[in-house]
Structures are given as C-alpha cells and as structure tokens.
Short mmCIF file of C-alpha atoms in Angstrom, two decimals:
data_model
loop_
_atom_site.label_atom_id
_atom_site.label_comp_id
_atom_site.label_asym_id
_atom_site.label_seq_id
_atom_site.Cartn_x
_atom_site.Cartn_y
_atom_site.Cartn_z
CA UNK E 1 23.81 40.90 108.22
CA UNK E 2 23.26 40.69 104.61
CA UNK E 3 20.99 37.62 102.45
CA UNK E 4 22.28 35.88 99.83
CA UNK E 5 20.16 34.17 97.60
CA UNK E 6 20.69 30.62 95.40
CA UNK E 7 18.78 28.67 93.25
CA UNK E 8 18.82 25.36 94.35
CA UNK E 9 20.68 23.91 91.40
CA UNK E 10 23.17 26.33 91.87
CA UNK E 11 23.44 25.29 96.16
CA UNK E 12 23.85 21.70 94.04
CA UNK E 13 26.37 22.67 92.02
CA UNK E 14 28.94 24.52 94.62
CA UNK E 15 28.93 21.55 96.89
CA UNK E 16 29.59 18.85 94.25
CA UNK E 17 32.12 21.57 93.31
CA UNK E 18 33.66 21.36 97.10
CA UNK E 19 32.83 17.80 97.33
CA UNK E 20 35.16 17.36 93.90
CA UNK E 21 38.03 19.68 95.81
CA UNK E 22 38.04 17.22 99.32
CA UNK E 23 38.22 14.32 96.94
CA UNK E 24 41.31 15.64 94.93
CA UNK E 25 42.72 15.36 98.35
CA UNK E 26 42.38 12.07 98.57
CA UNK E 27 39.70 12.07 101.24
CA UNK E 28 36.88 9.11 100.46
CA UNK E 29 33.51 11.07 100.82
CA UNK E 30 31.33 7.98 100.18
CA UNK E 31 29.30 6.55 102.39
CA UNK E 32 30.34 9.62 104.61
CA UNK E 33 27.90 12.36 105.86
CA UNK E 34 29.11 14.71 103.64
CA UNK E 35 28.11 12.25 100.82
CA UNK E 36 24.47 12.13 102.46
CA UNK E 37 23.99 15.87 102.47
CA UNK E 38 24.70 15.53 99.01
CA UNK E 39 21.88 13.10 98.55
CA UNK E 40 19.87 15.44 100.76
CA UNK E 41 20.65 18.62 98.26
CA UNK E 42 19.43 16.79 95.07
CA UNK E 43 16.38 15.64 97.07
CA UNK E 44 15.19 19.43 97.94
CA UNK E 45 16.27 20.30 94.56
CA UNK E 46 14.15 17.80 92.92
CA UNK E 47 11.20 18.54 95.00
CA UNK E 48 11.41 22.35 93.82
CA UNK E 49 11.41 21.59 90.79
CA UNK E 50 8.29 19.25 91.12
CA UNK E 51 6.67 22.06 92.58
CA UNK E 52 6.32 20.13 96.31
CA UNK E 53 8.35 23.24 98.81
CA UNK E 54 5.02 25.92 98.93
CA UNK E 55 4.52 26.09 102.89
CA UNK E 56 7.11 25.87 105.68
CA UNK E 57 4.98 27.04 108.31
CA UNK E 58 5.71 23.18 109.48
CA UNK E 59 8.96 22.37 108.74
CA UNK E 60 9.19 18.73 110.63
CA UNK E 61 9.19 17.14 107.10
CA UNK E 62 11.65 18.71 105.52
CA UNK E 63 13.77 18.66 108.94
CA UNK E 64 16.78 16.05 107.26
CA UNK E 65 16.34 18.75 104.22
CA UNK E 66 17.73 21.58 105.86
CA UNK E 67 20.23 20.23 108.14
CA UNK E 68 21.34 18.87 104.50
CA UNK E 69 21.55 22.54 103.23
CA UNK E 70 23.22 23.86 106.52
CA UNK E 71 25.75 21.95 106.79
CA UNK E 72 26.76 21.78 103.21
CA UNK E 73 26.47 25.69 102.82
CA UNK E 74 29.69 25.39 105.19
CA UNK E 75 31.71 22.49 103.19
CA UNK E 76 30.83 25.19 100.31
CA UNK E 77 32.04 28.24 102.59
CA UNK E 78 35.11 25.92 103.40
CA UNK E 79 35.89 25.37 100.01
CA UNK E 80 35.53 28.94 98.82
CA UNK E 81 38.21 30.02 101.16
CA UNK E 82 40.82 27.38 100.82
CA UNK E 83 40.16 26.18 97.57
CA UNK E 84 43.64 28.20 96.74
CA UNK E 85 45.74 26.00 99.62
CA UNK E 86 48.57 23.12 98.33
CA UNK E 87 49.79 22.76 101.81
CA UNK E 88 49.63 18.96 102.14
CA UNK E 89 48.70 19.15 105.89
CA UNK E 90 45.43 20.39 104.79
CA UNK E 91 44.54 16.94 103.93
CA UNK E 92 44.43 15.56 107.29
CA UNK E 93 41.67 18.53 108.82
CA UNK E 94 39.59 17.34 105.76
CA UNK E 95 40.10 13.91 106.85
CA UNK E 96 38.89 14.57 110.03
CA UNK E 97 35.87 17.02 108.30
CA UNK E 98 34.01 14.40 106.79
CA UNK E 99 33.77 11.96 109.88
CA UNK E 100 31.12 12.62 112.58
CA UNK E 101 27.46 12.05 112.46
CA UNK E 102 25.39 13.43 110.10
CA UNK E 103 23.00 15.71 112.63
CA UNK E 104 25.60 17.81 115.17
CA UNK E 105 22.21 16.65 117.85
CA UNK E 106 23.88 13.22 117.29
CA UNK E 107 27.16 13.98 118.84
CA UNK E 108 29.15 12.71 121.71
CA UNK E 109 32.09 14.55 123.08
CA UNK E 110 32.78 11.41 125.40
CA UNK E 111 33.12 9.68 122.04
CA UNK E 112 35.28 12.20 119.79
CA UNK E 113 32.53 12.16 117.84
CA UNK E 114 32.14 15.80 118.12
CA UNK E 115 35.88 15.88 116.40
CA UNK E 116 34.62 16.04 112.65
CA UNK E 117 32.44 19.41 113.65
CA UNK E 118 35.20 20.90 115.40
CA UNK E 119 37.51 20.10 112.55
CA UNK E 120 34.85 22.02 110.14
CA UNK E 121 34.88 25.31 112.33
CA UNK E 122 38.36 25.35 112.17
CA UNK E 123 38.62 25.47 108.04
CA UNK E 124 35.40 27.87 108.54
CA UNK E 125 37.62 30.33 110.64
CA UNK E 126 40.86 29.70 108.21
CA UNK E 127 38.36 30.41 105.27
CA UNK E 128 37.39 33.68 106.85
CA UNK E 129 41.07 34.39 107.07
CA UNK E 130 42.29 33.01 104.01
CA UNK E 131 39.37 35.14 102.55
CA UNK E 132 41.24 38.24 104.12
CA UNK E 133 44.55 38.13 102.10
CA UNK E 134 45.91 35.69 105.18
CA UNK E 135 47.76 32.29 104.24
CA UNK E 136 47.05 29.69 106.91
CA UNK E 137 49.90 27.88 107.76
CA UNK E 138 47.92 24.19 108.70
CA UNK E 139 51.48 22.53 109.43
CA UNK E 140 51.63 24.96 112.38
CA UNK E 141 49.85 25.07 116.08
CA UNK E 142 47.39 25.88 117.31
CA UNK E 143 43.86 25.19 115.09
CA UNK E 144 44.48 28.42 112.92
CA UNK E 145 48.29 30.21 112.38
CA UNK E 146 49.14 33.01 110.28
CA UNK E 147 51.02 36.25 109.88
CA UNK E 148 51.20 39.08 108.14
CA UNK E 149 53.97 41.61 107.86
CA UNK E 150 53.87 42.89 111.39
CA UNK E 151 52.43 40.64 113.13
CA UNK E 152 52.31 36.57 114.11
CA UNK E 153 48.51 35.58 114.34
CA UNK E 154 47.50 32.71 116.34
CA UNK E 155 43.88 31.58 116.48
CA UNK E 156 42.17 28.82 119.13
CA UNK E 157 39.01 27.78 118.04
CA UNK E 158 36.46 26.08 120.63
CA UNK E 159 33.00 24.36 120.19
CA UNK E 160 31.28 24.44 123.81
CA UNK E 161 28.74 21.57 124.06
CA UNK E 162 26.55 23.52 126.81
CA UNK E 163 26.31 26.47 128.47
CA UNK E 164 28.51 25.16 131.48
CA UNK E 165 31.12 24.83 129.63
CA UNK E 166 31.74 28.08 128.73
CA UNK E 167 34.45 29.03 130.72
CA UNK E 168 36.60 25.56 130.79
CA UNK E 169 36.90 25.82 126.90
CA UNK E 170 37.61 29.87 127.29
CA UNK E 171 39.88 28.90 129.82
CA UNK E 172 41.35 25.99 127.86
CA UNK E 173 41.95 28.46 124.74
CA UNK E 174 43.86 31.06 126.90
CA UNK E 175 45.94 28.15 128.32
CA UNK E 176 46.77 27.00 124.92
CA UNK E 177 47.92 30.35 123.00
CA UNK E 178 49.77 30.93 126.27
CA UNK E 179 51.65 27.65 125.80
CA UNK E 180 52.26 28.73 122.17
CA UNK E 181 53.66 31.64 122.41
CA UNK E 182 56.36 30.57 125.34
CA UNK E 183 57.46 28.56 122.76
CA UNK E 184 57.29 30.46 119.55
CA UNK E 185 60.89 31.50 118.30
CA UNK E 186 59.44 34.07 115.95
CA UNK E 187 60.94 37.70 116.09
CA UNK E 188 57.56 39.22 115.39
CA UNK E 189 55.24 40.27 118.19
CA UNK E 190 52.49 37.05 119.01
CA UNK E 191 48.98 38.05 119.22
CA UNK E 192 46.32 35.77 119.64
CA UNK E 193 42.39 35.38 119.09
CA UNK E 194 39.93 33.02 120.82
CA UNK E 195 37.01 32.11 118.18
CA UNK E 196 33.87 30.50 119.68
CA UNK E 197 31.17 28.77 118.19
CA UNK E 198 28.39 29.22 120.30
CA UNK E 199 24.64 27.33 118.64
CA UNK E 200 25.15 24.70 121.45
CA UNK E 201 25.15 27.26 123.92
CA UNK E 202 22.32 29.41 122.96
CA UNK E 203 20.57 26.76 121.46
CA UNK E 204 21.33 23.36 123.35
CA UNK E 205 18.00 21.36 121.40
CA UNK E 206 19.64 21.91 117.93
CA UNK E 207 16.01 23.07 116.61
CA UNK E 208 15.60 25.00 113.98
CA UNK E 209 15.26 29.08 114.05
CA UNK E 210 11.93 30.33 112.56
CA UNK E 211 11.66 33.91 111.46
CA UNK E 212 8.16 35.56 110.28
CA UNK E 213 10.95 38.04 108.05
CA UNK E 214 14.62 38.75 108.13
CA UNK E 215 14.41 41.37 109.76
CA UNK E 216 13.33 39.56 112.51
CA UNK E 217 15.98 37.22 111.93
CA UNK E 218 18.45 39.57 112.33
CA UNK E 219 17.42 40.83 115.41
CA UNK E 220 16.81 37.24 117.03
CA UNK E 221 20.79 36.68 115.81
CA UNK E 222 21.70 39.91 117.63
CA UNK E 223 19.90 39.73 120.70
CA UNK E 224 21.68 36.04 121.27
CA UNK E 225 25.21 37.38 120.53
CA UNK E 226 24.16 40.03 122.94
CA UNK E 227 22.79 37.73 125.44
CA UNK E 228 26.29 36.22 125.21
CA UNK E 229 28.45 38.60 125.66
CA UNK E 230 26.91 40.02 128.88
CA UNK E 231 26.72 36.75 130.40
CA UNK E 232 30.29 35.28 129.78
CA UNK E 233 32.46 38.64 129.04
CA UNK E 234 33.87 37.96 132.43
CA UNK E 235 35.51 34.79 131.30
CA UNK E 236 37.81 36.54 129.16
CA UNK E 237 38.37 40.17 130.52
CA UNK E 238 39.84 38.62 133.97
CA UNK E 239 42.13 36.63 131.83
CA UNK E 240 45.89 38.54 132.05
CA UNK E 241 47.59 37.97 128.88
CA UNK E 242 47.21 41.07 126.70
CA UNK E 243 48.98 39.12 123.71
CA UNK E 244 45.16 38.04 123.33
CA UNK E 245 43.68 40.71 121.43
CA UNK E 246 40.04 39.80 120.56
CA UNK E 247 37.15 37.11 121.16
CA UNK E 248 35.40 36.22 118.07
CA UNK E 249 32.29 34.41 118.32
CA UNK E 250 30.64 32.60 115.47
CA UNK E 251 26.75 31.57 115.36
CA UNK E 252 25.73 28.85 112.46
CA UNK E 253 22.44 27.32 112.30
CA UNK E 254 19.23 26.62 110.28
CA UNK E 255 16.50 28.92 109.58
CA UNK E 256 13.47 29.41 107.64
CA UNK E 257 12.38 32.77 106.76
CA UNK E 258 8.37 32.47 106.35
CA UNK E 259 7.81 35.88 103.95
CA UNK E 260 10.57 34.65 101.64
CA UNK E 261 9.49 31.09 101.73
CA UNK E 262 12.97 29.97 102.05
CA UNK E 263 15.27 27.80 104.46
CA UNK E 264 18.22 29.61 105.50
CA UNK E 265 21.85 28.52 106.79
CA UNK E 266 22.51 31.45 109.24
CA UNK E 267 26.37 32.05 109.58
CA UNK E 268 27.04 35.06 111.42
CA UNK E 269 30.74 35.86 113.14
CA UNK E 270 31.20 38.72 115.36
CA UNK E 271 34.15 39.67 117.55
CA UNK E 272 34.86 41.77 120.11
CA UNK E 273 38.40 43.12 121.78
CA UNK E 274 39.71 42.16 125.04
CA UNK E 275 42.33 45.09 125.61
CA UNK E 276 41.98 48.76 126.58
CA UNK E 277 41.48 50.99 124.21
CA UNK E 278 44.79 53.30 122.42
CA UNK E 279 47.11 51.05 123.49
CA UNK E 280 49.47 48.85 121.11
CA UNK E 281 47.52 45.59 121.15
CA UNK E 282 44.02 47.50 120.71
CA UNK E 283 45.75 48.91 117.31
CA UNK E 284 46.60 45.28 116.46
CA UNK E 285 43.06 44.21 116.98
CA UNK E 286 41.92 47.01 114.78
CA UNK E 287 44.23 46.16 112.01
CA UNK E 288 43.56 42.83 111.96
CA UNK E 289 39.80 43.21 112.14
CA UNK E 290 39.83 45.81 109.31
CA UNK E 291 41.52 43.63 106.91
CA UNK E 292 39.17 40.49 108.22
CA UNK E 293 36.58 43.45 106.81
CA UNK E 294 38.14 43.82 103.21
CA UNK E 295 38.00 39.75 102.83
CA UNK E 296 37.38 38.99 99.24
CA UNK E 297 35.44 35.65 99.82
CA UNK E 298 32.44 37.73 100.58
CA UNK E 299 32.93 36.29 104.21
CA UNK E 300 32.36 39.11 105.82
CA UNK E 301 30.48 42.51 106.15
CA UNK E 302 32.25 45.55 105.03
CA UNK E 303 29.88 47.80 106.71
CA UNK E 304 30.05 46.77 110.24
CA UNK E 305 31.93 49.12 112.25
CA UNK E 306 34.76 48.35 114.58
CA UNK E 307 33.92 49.26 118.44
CA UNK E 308 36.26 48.34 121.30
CA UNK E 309 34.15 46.26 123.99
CA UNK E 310 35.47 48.35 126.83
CA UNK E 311 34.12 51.70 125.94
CA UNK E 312 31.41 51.21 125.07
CA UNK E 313 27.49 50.05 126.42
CA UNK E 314 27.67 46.56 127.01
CA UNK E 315 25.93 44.25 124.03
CA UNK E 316 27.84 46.44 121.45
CA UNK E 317 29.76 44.73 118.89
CA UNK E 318 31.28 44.79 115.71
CA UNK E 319 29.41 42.04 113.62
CA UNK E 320 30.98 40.21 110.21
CA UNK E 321 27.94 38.50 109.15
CA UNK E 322 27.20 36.38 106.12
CA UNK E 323 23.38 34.90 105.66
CA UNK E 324 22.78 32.20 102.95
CA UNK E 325 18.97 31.39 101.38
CA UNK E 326 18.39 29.06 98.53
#
C-alpha cells in the first residue's frame, strides 16, 4: 500500500476538474452532494491556509471535513479513469452518482437510497479497469463489461450493508454472471469477477480509522481484508461455476494518520482467485490480474505479487492498493 500526498489546493483543483467532466455530461451537480463536498474541500482548504488544522488527535470537528475529502478523492479517482470514455450510456451511471445522501451512515437500502453509492463503486471498479488498457463497454450487462483479445470480462459489483448479508449479495453476484453468460452470444470464452466493497461489513458505524503511523495503517487494512477472507471464503469456493475466476474485494474509508498530521481517504482493492491452481481459468485470472497490475492510472500496486488463494496459508492475498493524504 503506497501514500500519496496533495496539497490541499491541488485535492481542490482535481475535483472541480471531475466536477467540470460530470457536468459536460449534462448531469446538474448543484444542490447535489457532490456539490457539498465541494463546499466541504474549499472549507478545509481555507482553514489550512489560515493556519486552523494543527491537532487531529480529536477529529469530531472536522468529521463533515473528511467525509468531504473521502468521498471526493473517489469522484476524482472516477474521473481519472474514465475521463477518456464518449460512450453516451456513461451519462446515466453519473446520473445516478451524484444522488444519495451526503454521509454513506445516512443510507437506506429499503429506500434506494443506497443506489447513488453503489453507482460510484461501479465507475471506481471500471476506472481500475479502464486504468488497465480495458474499454468498458457501459451499454452492456452486468455493472462492469469488457474484453480483451482472448477473453470476454464480466464484472458484478456488490455493496453489502452488514455483515449478514454477505452471502445473499455473493450469492446474488454468482446468480447474475451465471444469467449473463447463458445468454451471451460471444465466441470468446466468458469469465467473470465478483468485486465487493466491504467498509459496511468490517466497519458497520461508518467511524473514522485512526492510525498513530502508516505503518500501522497498513497493517489495520490488512488484518481486516484478512479477517474477511477467512470468515466468508466459503461463500464463494462452494459456488460451481469455474467461468468465475476471482473475488476482488475493495476497502474505502477515512483515516487520519496522527505522525503525518494528515486525513487520509484509504482505497485499497485486493483480489483473490476462486479456481485451482494450473488449470485454464487460473491462467485467465493471472492474466487478467497482471495487466490490472500494469494500470497506468496509478490505480494499482505494481509490486504486489499474484498468489492463488488455494495454495496457499489462508489470509494470503495479492493486494492492489492505492492510499491518498492531502
């Protein structure tokens, strides 16, 4: 997991950038929550500049402050990614990005109004591919569809609001890239990837992660993913379909790092495979997750090695990691 630091002026300056893209779109951002992260940016950049962010060793007042920075540093991620798309069926995900509350505490699945978030992990995961060389095609199902020259890659993405509900959206992802791929007409072999995004799981409150270093951080992040996989691996390995080549599991959330004197937006991604190892749809998890490696949005970690989940100790996993600090 690496850190990436940014003024706050230049934070400012990459989401009015991606705030300028969604509105070339033709997607109103006023009076939306993306428009009141904006507000929230400016704020924290103004008070650095005054001199009034010294101390976070309480970080209640500045709570609105960093859930600002957080969730903009993934409009900006967004944006970095797909800022290249013209495919006109973009426009409605963005349409749907910029609904929703403004905290993701504030959300109600009973409501749909957990549909704006799940919208925004979607682009995350295209970005992440898009980043890779990929070209997501948005006018196709399910959340994320591509292809390469070998290969047709289809990608379910899943938000789980709690920890017991796990296995109903696992469940609900296998279900769906089944469906997809009974009716595909493509002559290239289907694989498919479940991505899940897991802070509601590990961390159902929403609070916000406090680190005395990154080091500590980083091991806090690793020890959850790890947590995770030994607890719900079982969801997935008794599932049949071998066209499913690989879990990926995504953690995003705030942080302050106390040495550095910084707030963080933690956004870490790491997958694991769900086949046995040497046979033809472990290779196609390896090839895909080796060019997900060589992504040129700086989206990923180029150093984390590739393991296969089944032969090896359980908690090992191959990490693509990205950690932003203004």
């Amino acid at each position: 997991m690496s850190l990436i630091k940014e003024t706050y002026q230049d934070a400012r300056t990459e989401l009015d950038d991606a705030l300028k893209w969604i509105s070339a779109w033709g997607v109103r951002i006023e009076a939306t929550r993306l428009a009141a992260y904006r507000k929230g940016i400016k704020t924290l950049e103004d008070m650095w500049l005054q001199g009034k962010i010294k101390n976070f060793e309480n970080p209640g007042g500045i709570e609105k402050a960093l859930n600002d920075f957080f969730e903009a540093a993934e409009i900006v991620a967004i944006h970095r990614g797909l800022r290249g798309c013209s495919q006109p069926e973009l426009k409605h995900r963005l349409s749907r990005l910029v609904k929703g509350p403004e905290y993701a505490t504030l959300e109600n699945p009973r409501s749909s109004s957990n549909d704006a978030r799940n919208a925004a992990f979607e682009l995350f995961i295209a970005s992440t591919v898009n980043a890779a060389g990929y070209v997501t095609d948005f006018a196709r199902e399910p959340d994320v569809f591509t292809e390469d020259e070998a290969r047709v890659l289809l990608i379910e993405c899943k938000r789980p609001t709690a920890p017991c509900t796990v296995e109903r959206n696992v469940n609900e992802a296998f279900d769906t890239l089944r469906d997809r791929f009974a009716v595909s007409d493509s002559k290239k072999p289907l694989r498919g990837l479940v991505a899940l995004s897991i802070e509601k799981v590990i961390n159902p409150g929403g609070f916000t992660l406090i680190a005395d270093n990154f080091r500590q951080l980083e091991k806090r992040i690793d020890r959850e993913f790890q947590r995770f996989f030994h607890r719900y691996r079982h969801t997935w390995l008794r599932r049949c379909d071998a066209r499913v080549i690989g879990i990926q599991v995504a953690i995003r959330t705030p942080a302050i790092i106390r040495d550095i004197n910084l707030p963080t937006a933690v956004s870490q991604l790491c997958s694991v495979n769900t086949t046995i190892k040497g046979d033809g749809f472990y290779w196609d998890y390896v090839h895909v997750m080796r060019r997900l490696q060589k992504g040129r949005g700086s989206l990923v970690n180029p150093s984390a090695p590739i393991v296969c989940e089944r032969s090896v100790p359980p908690g090992t996993i191959r990490k693509l990691a990205r950690t932003f600090a203004i």
